[in-house]
Amino acid sequence: MATRNYSLVSLLVLLYVFTSHAQLTANFYSSSCPNLESIVQSATETAVRSNSRTPASLLRLFFHDCFVQGCDASVLLVDAGGEQTARANRNLQALDVIEAIKSAVEASCNGTVSCADVLALATRDGVVLSGGPSWTVLLGRQDATTASEEEANRNLPGPSSSLSFLINLFAGKGLNLQELVALSGAHTVGFAPCRAFRTHIYNESNIDTEFAISARANCPFEGGDDILSPLDVTTRAVFDNAYYTNLVSLRGLFHSDQELFNNGPADSIVQSYVASGSVFFRDFAAAMVKLGNISPPAGSSVEIRRVCSRVN
């Protein structure tokens, strides 16, 4: 009976993912907003020129949005008790970037394009601008009218997460181990605050000694919680496969990063991405499409928000 129940749950997860995929299309706005992709690309380029951390910030927004009640721009809502107050959403960046892009889109296509689709397109463009792969963004999402801090705290992984926790969390979203490892490669760009990795660099053994000493220089044992360090010390602003090379060298900044290469089931996937950046790019792009297909629960209240930070 347990086996049959597990199979049923797995089937329902797959049906959920594939059904949402069927609702999205690459040409969703071909008639209603034909210049959408060029508008978003131009505005994203402007944002990246202004701040090289923008691609990483957009990736974080997109991931944190899709993992909490689906890809519905709920993370963009400024609301007491909303997702932005959750533990994993401290100091979210690029919220202003999405608002600026949305404003540019509204000027051409009033009330037509969702904030969720703007975020999906801008995230892809940010990855490309930092040297990463491109992919076809499927469109047709709608925006949530509510956001929940409780949901975000329950659904978003933290920097001290174990591999088993991550595997189960991703599986609940219809994402397998390979997709977990590929999506974690987003940490090839971006920075993290000292509080997120202090325990790993001071108290844990699965870390290169010289790397730990170097990281401690920028993250004191006490205080300095918000001091930033690059997630990828090798090529911090370039989207490449150096993140995985760092993991093999025991130079993952987060405990959760190093869990991907720690004598466990993810080791061989990490090694395959070290061996081939093109394989990583291929798998990352495919995983981003699948991540972007996670829909809000059936019956959710949705709309096309004109301003991403608030409901209409």
mmCIF file of C-alpha atoms in Angstrom, residues 33-275:
data_model
loop_
_atom_site.group_PDB
_atom_site.id
_atom_site.type_symbol
_atom_site.label_atom_id
_atom_site.label_comp_id
_atom_site.label_asym_id
_atom_site.label_seq_id
_atom_site.Cartn_x
_atom_site.Cartn_y
_atom_site.Cartn_z
ATOM 1 C CA CYS A 33 2.606 42.826 -26.602
ATOM 2 C CA PRO A 34 4.841 41.889 -29.564
ATOM 3 C CA ASN A 35 7.854 43.927 -28.366
ATOM 4 C CA LEU A 36 7.827 42.494 -24.854
ATOM 5 C CA GLU A 37 11.117 40.586 -24.975
ATOM 6 C CA SER A 38 13.074 43.490 -26.470
ATOM 7 C CA ILE A 39 11.641 45.884 -23.862
ATOM 8 C CA VAL A 40 12.623 43.583 -21.004
ATOM 9 C CA GLN A 41 16.058 42.875 -22.473
ATOM 10 C CA SER A 42 16.870 46.561 -22.908
ATOM 11 C CA ALA A 43 15.767 47.457 -19.379
ATOM 12 C CA THR A 44 17.656 44.495 -17.901
ATOM 13 C CA GLU A 45 20.822 45.511 -19.746
ATOM 14 C CA THR A 46 20.521 48.991 -18.231
ATOM 15 C CA ALA A 47 20.140 47.520 -14.747
ATOM 16 C CA VAL A 48 23.125 45.183 -15.140
ATOM 17 C CA ARG A 49 25.341 48.015 -16.390
ATOM 18 C CA SER A 50 24.378 49.958 -13.276
ATOM 19 C CA ASN A 51 24.917 47.052 -10.864
ATOM 20 C CA SER A 52 26.805 43.860 -11.738
ATOM 21 C CA ARG A 53 25.035 42.030 -8.885
ATOM 22 C CA THR A 54 21.669 42.345 -10.647
ATOM 23 C CA PRO A 55 21.728 38.907 -12.369
ATOM 24 C CA ALA A 56 22.256 37.134 -9.046
ATOM 25 C CA SER A 57 19.545 39.213 -7.390
ATOM 26 C CA LEU A 58 17.080 38.384 -10.166
ATOM 27 C CA LEU A 59 17.877 34.671 -9.878
ATOM 28 C CA ARG A 60 17.207 34.800 -6.151
ATOM 29 C CA LEU A 61 13.892 36.591 -6.696
ATOM 30 C CA PHE A 62 12.774 34.117 -9.343
ATOM 31 C CA PHE A 63 13.714 31.029 -7.322
ATOM 32 C CA HIS A 64 12.171 32.384 -4.125
ATOM 33 C CA ASP A 65 9.022 33.314 -6.009
ATOM 34 C CA CYS A 66 8.486 29.968 -7.717
ATOM 35 C CA PHE A 67 9.190 27.893 -4.613
ATOM 36 C CA VAL A 68 6.413 29.624 -2.652
ATOM 37 C CA GLN A 69 2.902 29.051 -4.062
ATOM 38 C CA GLY A 70 4.256 28.845 -7.620
ATOM 39 C CA CYS A 71 5.631 31.421 -10.058
ATOM 40 C CA ASP A 72 3.112 34.175 -9.354
ATOM 41 C CA ALA A 73 5.206 37.235 -8.365
ATOM 42 C CA SER A 74 3.984 36.898 -4.772
ATOM 43 C CA VAL A 75 7.523 37.609 -3.557
ATOM 44 C CA LEU A 76 7.265 41.091 -5.082
ATOM 45 C CA LEU A 77 4.270 42.103 -2.961
ATOM 46 C CA VAL A 78 5.024 44.541 -0.147
ATOM 47 C CA ASP A 79 2.606 43.339 2.489
ATOM 48 C CA ALA A 80 2.716 42.927 6.265
ATOM 49 C CA GLY A 81 3.127 39.226 6.903
ATOM 50 C CA GLY A 82 4.080 38.643 3.269
ATOM 51 C CA GLU A 83 6.982 36.725 1.759
ATOM 52 C CA GLN A 84 9.454 39.595 1.976
ATOM 53 C CA THR A 85 9.448 39.278 5.783
ATOM 54 C CA ALA A 86 10.449 35.598 5.709
ATOM 55 C CA ARG A 87 13.827 34.462 7.065
ATOM 56 C CA ALA A 88 15.234 33.530 3.650
ATOM 57 C CA ASN A 89 14.083 36.803 2.070
ATOM 58 C CA ARG A 90 16.112 39.232 4.132
ATOM 59 C CA ASN A 91 17.474 42.138 2.108
ATOM 60 C CA LEU A 92 15.986 41.141 -1.245
ATOM 61 C CA GLN A 93 17.624 43.068 -4.070
ATOM 62 C CA ALA A 94 16.462 44.071 -7.579
ATOM 63 C CA LEU A 95 12.881 44.756 -6.529
ATOM 64 C CA ASP A 96 13.343 48.223 -7.995
ATOM 65 C CA VAL A 97 14.723 46.669 -11.191
ATOM 66 C CA ILE A 98 11.553 44.652 -11.723
ATOM 67 C CA GLU A 99 9.409 47.715 -11.055
ATOM 68 C CA ALA A 100 11.400 49.712 -13.617
ATOM 69 C CA ILE A 101 11.082 46.963 -16.221
ATOM 70 C CA LYS A 102 7.385 46.555 -15.494
ATOM 71 C CA SER A 103 6.894 50.316 -15.895
ATOM 72 C CA ALA A 104 8.570 50.189 -19.308
ATOM 73 C CA VAL A 105 6.353 47.265 -20.305
ATOM 74 C CA GLU A 106 3.221 49.057 -19.076
ATOM 75 C CA ALA A 107 4.081 52.069 -21.240
ATOM 76 C CA SER A 108 3.746 49.862 -24.321
ATOM 77 C CA CYS A 109 1.278 47.197 -23.182
ATOM 78 C CA ASN A 110 -0.950 48.542 -20.435
ATOM 79 C CA GLY A 111 -2.404 45.919 -18.105
ATOM 80 C CA THR A 112 -1.325 43.045 -20.337
ATOM 81 C CA VAL A 113 1.882 41.412 -19.054
ATOM 82 C CA SER A 114 2.123 39.889 -15.590
ATOM 83 C CA CYS A 115 4.858 40.762 -13.132
ATOM 84 C CA ALA A 116 5.580 37.020 -12.927
ATOM 85 C CA ASP A 117 6.368 36.934 -16.650
ATOM 86 C CA VAL A 118 8.475 40.091 -16.416
ATOM 87 C CA LEU A 119 10.514 38.455 -13.643
ATOM 88 C CA ALA A 120 10.931 35.246 -15.649
ATOM 89 C CA LEU A 121 12.188 37.114 -18.725
ATOM 90 C CA ALA A 122 14.479 39.459 -16.792
ATOM 91 C CA THR A 123 16.030 36.534 -14.927
ATOM 92 C CA ARG A 124 16.872 34.760 -18.180
ATOM 93 C CA ASP A 125 18.312 37.969 -19.651
ATOM 94 C CA GLY A 126 20.387 38.591 -16.520
ATOM 95 C CA VAL A 127 21.917 35.115 -16.757
ATOM 96 C CA VAL A 128 22.794 35.665 -20.418
ATOM 97 C CA LEU A 129 24.324 39.078 -19.692
ATOM 98 C CA SER A 130 26.600 37.511 -17.059
ATOM 99 C CA GLY A 131 27.852 34.887 -19.507
ATOM 100 C CA GLY A 132 25.358 32.104 -18.880
ATOM 101 C CA PRO A 133 23.041 30.120 -21.144
ATOM 102 C CA SER A 134 19.826 31.278 -22.771
ATOM 103 C CA TRP A 135 16.518 29.437 -22.943
ATOM 104 C CA THR A 136 13.034 29.979 -24.281
ATOM 105 C CA VAL A 137 10.910 31.521 -21.535
ATOM 106 C CA LEU A 138 7.380 30.173 -21.620
ATOM 107 C CA LEU A 139 4.836 32.876 -20.813
ATOM 108 C CA GLY A 140 1.269 33.313 -19.635
ATOM 109 C CA ARG A 141 1.630 33.480 -15.852
ATOM 110 C CA GLN A 142 -0.641 35.553 -13.657
ATOM 111 C CA ASP A 143 0.110 37.467 -10.478
ATOM 112 C CA ALA A 144 -0.946 36.551 -6.954
ATOM 113 C CA THR A 145 -3.065 38.861 -4.851
ATOM 114 C CA THR A 146 -1.720 37.481 -1.568
ATOM 115 C CA ALA A 147 1.652 36.520 -0.080
ATOM 116 C CA SER A 148 2.454 34.542 3.048
ATOM 117 C CA GLU A 149 5.496 34.770 5.321
ATOM 118 C CA GLU A 150 4.528 31.392 6.792
ATOM 119 C CA GLU A 151 4.503 29.757 3.352
ATOM 120 C CA ALA A 152 7.902 31.251 2.529
ATOM 121 C CA ASN A 153 9.437 30.083 5.801
ATOM 122 C CA ARG A 154 8.135 26.572 5.134
ATOM 123 C CA ASN A 155 9.161 26.302 1.483
ATOM 124 C CA LEU A 156 12.494 28.101 1.118
ATOM 125 C CA PRO A 157 15.761 26.276 1.924
ATOM 126 C CA GLY A 158 18.362 27.867 4.138
ATOM 127 C CA PRO A 159 22.173 27.933 3.908
ATOM 128 C CA SER A 160 22.494 25.228 6.589
ATOM 129 C CA SER A 161 20.131 22.772 4.862
ATOM 130 C CA SER A 162 21.185 19.136 4.581
ATOM 131 C CA LEU A 163 21.227 17.326 1.256
ATOM 132 C CA SER A 164 18.385 15.021 2.309
ATOM 133 C CA PHE A 165 16.257 18.043 3.220
ATOM 134 C CA LEU A 166 17.021 19.706 -0.122
ATOM 135 C CA ILE A 167 16.227 16.534 -2.079
ATOM 136 C CA ASN A 168 12.849 16.196 -0.368
ATOM 137 C CA LEU A 169 12.052 19.898 -0.721
ATOM 138 C CA PHE A 170 12.848 19.942 -4.442
ATOM 139 C CA ALA A 171 11.001 16.673 -5.017
ATOM 140 C CA GLY A 172 7.919 18.312 -3.568
ATOM 141 C CA LYS A 173 8.158 20.852 -6.392
ATOM 142 C CA GLY A 174 8.603 18.160 -9.044
ATOM 143 C CA LEU A 175 12.376 18.713 -9.320
ATOM 144 C CA ASN A 176 14.839 15.821 -9.172
ATOM 145 C CA LEU A 177 18.383 15.580 -7.816
ATOM 146 C CA GLN A 178 20.028 16.581 -11.089
ATOM 147 C CA GLU A 179 17.820 19.655 -11.298
ATOM 148 C CA LEU A 180 18.624 20.492 -7.680
ATOM 149 C CA VAL A 181 22.352 20.378 -8.435
ATOM 150 C CA ALA A 182 21.976 22.325 -11.685
ATOM 151 C CA LEU A 183 19.853 25.079 -10.134
ATOM 152 C CA SER A 184 22.309 25.378 -7.247
ATOM 153 C CA GLY A 185 24.813 26.477 -9.887
ATOM 154 C CA ALA A 186 23.121 29.883 -9.734
ATOM 155 C CA HIS A 187 25.516 30.408 -6.822
ATOM 156 C CA THR A 188 28.260 30.919 -9.381
ATOM 157 C CA VAL A 189 27.224 34.583 -9.122
ATOM 158 C CA GLY A 190 26.190 36.699 -6.169
ATOM 159 C CA PHE A 191 27.140 37.398 -2.573
ATOM 160 C CA ALA A 192 26.001 36.228 0.846
ATOM 161 C CA PRO A 193 26.071 37.840 4.317
ATOM 162 C CA CYS A 194 28.392 36.552 7.005
ATOM 163 C CA ARG A 195 25.513 35.308 9.179
ATOM 164 C CA ALA A 196 24.587 32.796 6.456
ATOM 165 C CA PHE A 197 27.908 30.937 6.422
ATOM 166 C CA ARG A 198 29.625 31.709 9.761
ATOM 167 C CA THR A 199 28.929 28.290 11.231
ATOM 168 C CA HIS A 200 30.308 26.543 8.141
ATOM 169 C CA ILE A 201 33.628 28.391 8.105
ATOM 170 C CA TYR A 202 34.246 28.249 11.866
ATOM 171 C CA ASN A 203 32.719 25.001 13.097
ATOM 172 C CA GLU A 204 32.613 22.457 10.283
ATOM 173 C CA SER A 205 35.225 20.071 8.915
ATOM 174 C CA ASN A 206 34.067 19.557 5.313
ATOM 175 C CA ILE A 207 35.824 22.722 4.177
ATOM 176 C CA ASP A 208 39.280 23.496 2.833
ATOM 177 C CA THR A 209 41.385 24.923 5.671
ATOM 178 C CA GLU A 210 42.930 27.749 3.674
ATOM 179 C CA PHE A 211 39.540 28.710 2.278
ATOM 180 C CA ALA A 212 38.021 28.771 5.767
ATOM 181 C CA ILE A 213 40.829 30.994 7.066
ATOM 182 C CA SER A 214 40.411 33.337 4.112
ATOM 183 C CA ALA A 215 36.639 33.526 4.599
ATOM 184 C CA ARG A 216 37.058 34.272 8.303
ATOM 185 C CA ALA A 217 39.063 37.374 7.430
ATOM 186 C CA ASN A 218 35.861 38.899 6.063
ATOM 187 C CA CYS A 219 33.468 37.328 8.555
ATOM 188 C CA PRO A 220 34.348 37.709 12.252
ATOM 189 C CA PHE A 221 33.252 35.100 14.771
ATOM 190 C CA GLU A 222 31.055 37.729 16.397
ATOM 191 C CA GLY A 223 29.453 40.744 14.757
ATOM 192 C CA GLY A 224 29.579 41.770 11.128
ATOM 193 C CA ASP A 225 26.499 39.728 10.264
ATOM 194 C CA ASP A 226 25.797 41.717 7.104
ATOM 195 C CA ILE A 227 29.329 41.764 5.669
ATOM 196 C CA LEU A 228 29.153 40.243 2.208
ATOM 197 C CA SER A 229 31.375 37.612 0.604
ATOM 198 C CA PRO A 230 31.146 36.156 -2.924
ATOM 199 C CA LEU A 231 29.469 32.775 -3.255
ATOM 200 C CA ASP A 232 32.017 31.921 -5.951
ATOM 201 C CA VAL A 233 35.437 33.316 -5.046
ATOM 202 C CA THR A 234 36.914 32.295 -8.396
ATOM 203 C CA THR A 235 34.785 34.180 -10.947
ATOM 204 C CA ARG A 236 32.303 36.035 -8.769
ATOM 205 C CA ALA A 237 30.467 38.013 -11.497
ATOM 206 C CA VAL A 238 30.674 35.467 -14.331
ATOM 207 C CA PHE A 239 28.087 32.748 -14.838
ATOM 208 C CA ASP A 240 30.199 29.622 -15.393
ATOM 209 C CA ASN A 241 30.889 26.212 -13.848
ATOM 210 C CA ALA A 242 33.523 27.413 -11.351
ATOM 211 C CA TYR A 243 31.033 26.930 -8.510
ATOM 212 C CA TYR A 244 31.299 23.168 -8.975
ATOM 213 C CA THR A 245 35.092 23.240 -9.160
ATOM 214 C CA ASN A 246 34.997 25.040 -5.822
ATOM 215 C CA LEU A 247 32.791 22.319 -4.325
ATOM 216 C CA VAL A 248 35.226 19.585 -5.371
ATOM 217 C CA SER A 249 37.975 21.616 -3.683
ATOM 218 C CA LEU A 250 35.815 21.903 -0.523
ATOM 219 C CA ARG A 251 35.420 25.626 -1.099
ATOM 220 C CA GLY A 252 31.625 25.909 -0.938
ATOM 221 C CA LEU A 253 30.643 28.968 1.094
ATOM 222 C CA PHE A 254 27.365 27.581 2.446
ATOM 223 C CA HIS A 255 26.953 24.326 4.312
ATOM 224 C CA SER A 256 24.148 23.582 1.843
ATOM 225 C CA ASP A 257 26.510 24.186 -1.088
ATOM 226 C CA GLN A 258 29.136 21.775 0.195
ATOM 227 C CA GLU A 259 26.430 19.179 0.867
ATOM 228 C CA LEU A 260 26.282 18.689 -2.911
ATOM 229 C CA PHE A 261 29.812 17.281 -2.816
ATOM 230 C CA ASN A 262 30.187 15.437 0.455
ATOM 231 C CA ASN A 263 30.436 11.725 -0.353
ATOM 232 C CA GLY A 264 26.776 11.613 -1.307
ATOM 233 C CA PRO A 265 24.494 10.938 -4.286
ATOM 234 C CA ALA A 266 25.105 14.364 -5.845
ATOM 235 C CA ASP A 267 28.888 13.932 -6.148
ATOM 236 C CA SER A 268 28.847 12.433 -9.641
ATOM 237 C CA ILE A 269 26.576 15.199 -10.965
ATOM 238 C CA VAL A 270 28.895 17.861 -9.557
ATOM 239 C CA GLN A 271 31.866 16.151 -11.191
ATOM 240 C CA SER A 272 30.060 16.050 -14.539
ATOM 241 C CA TYR A 273 29.569 19.814 -14.370
ATOM 242 C CA VAL A 274 33.219 20.336 -13.474
ATOM 243 C CA ALA A 275 34.152 18.300 -16.544
#
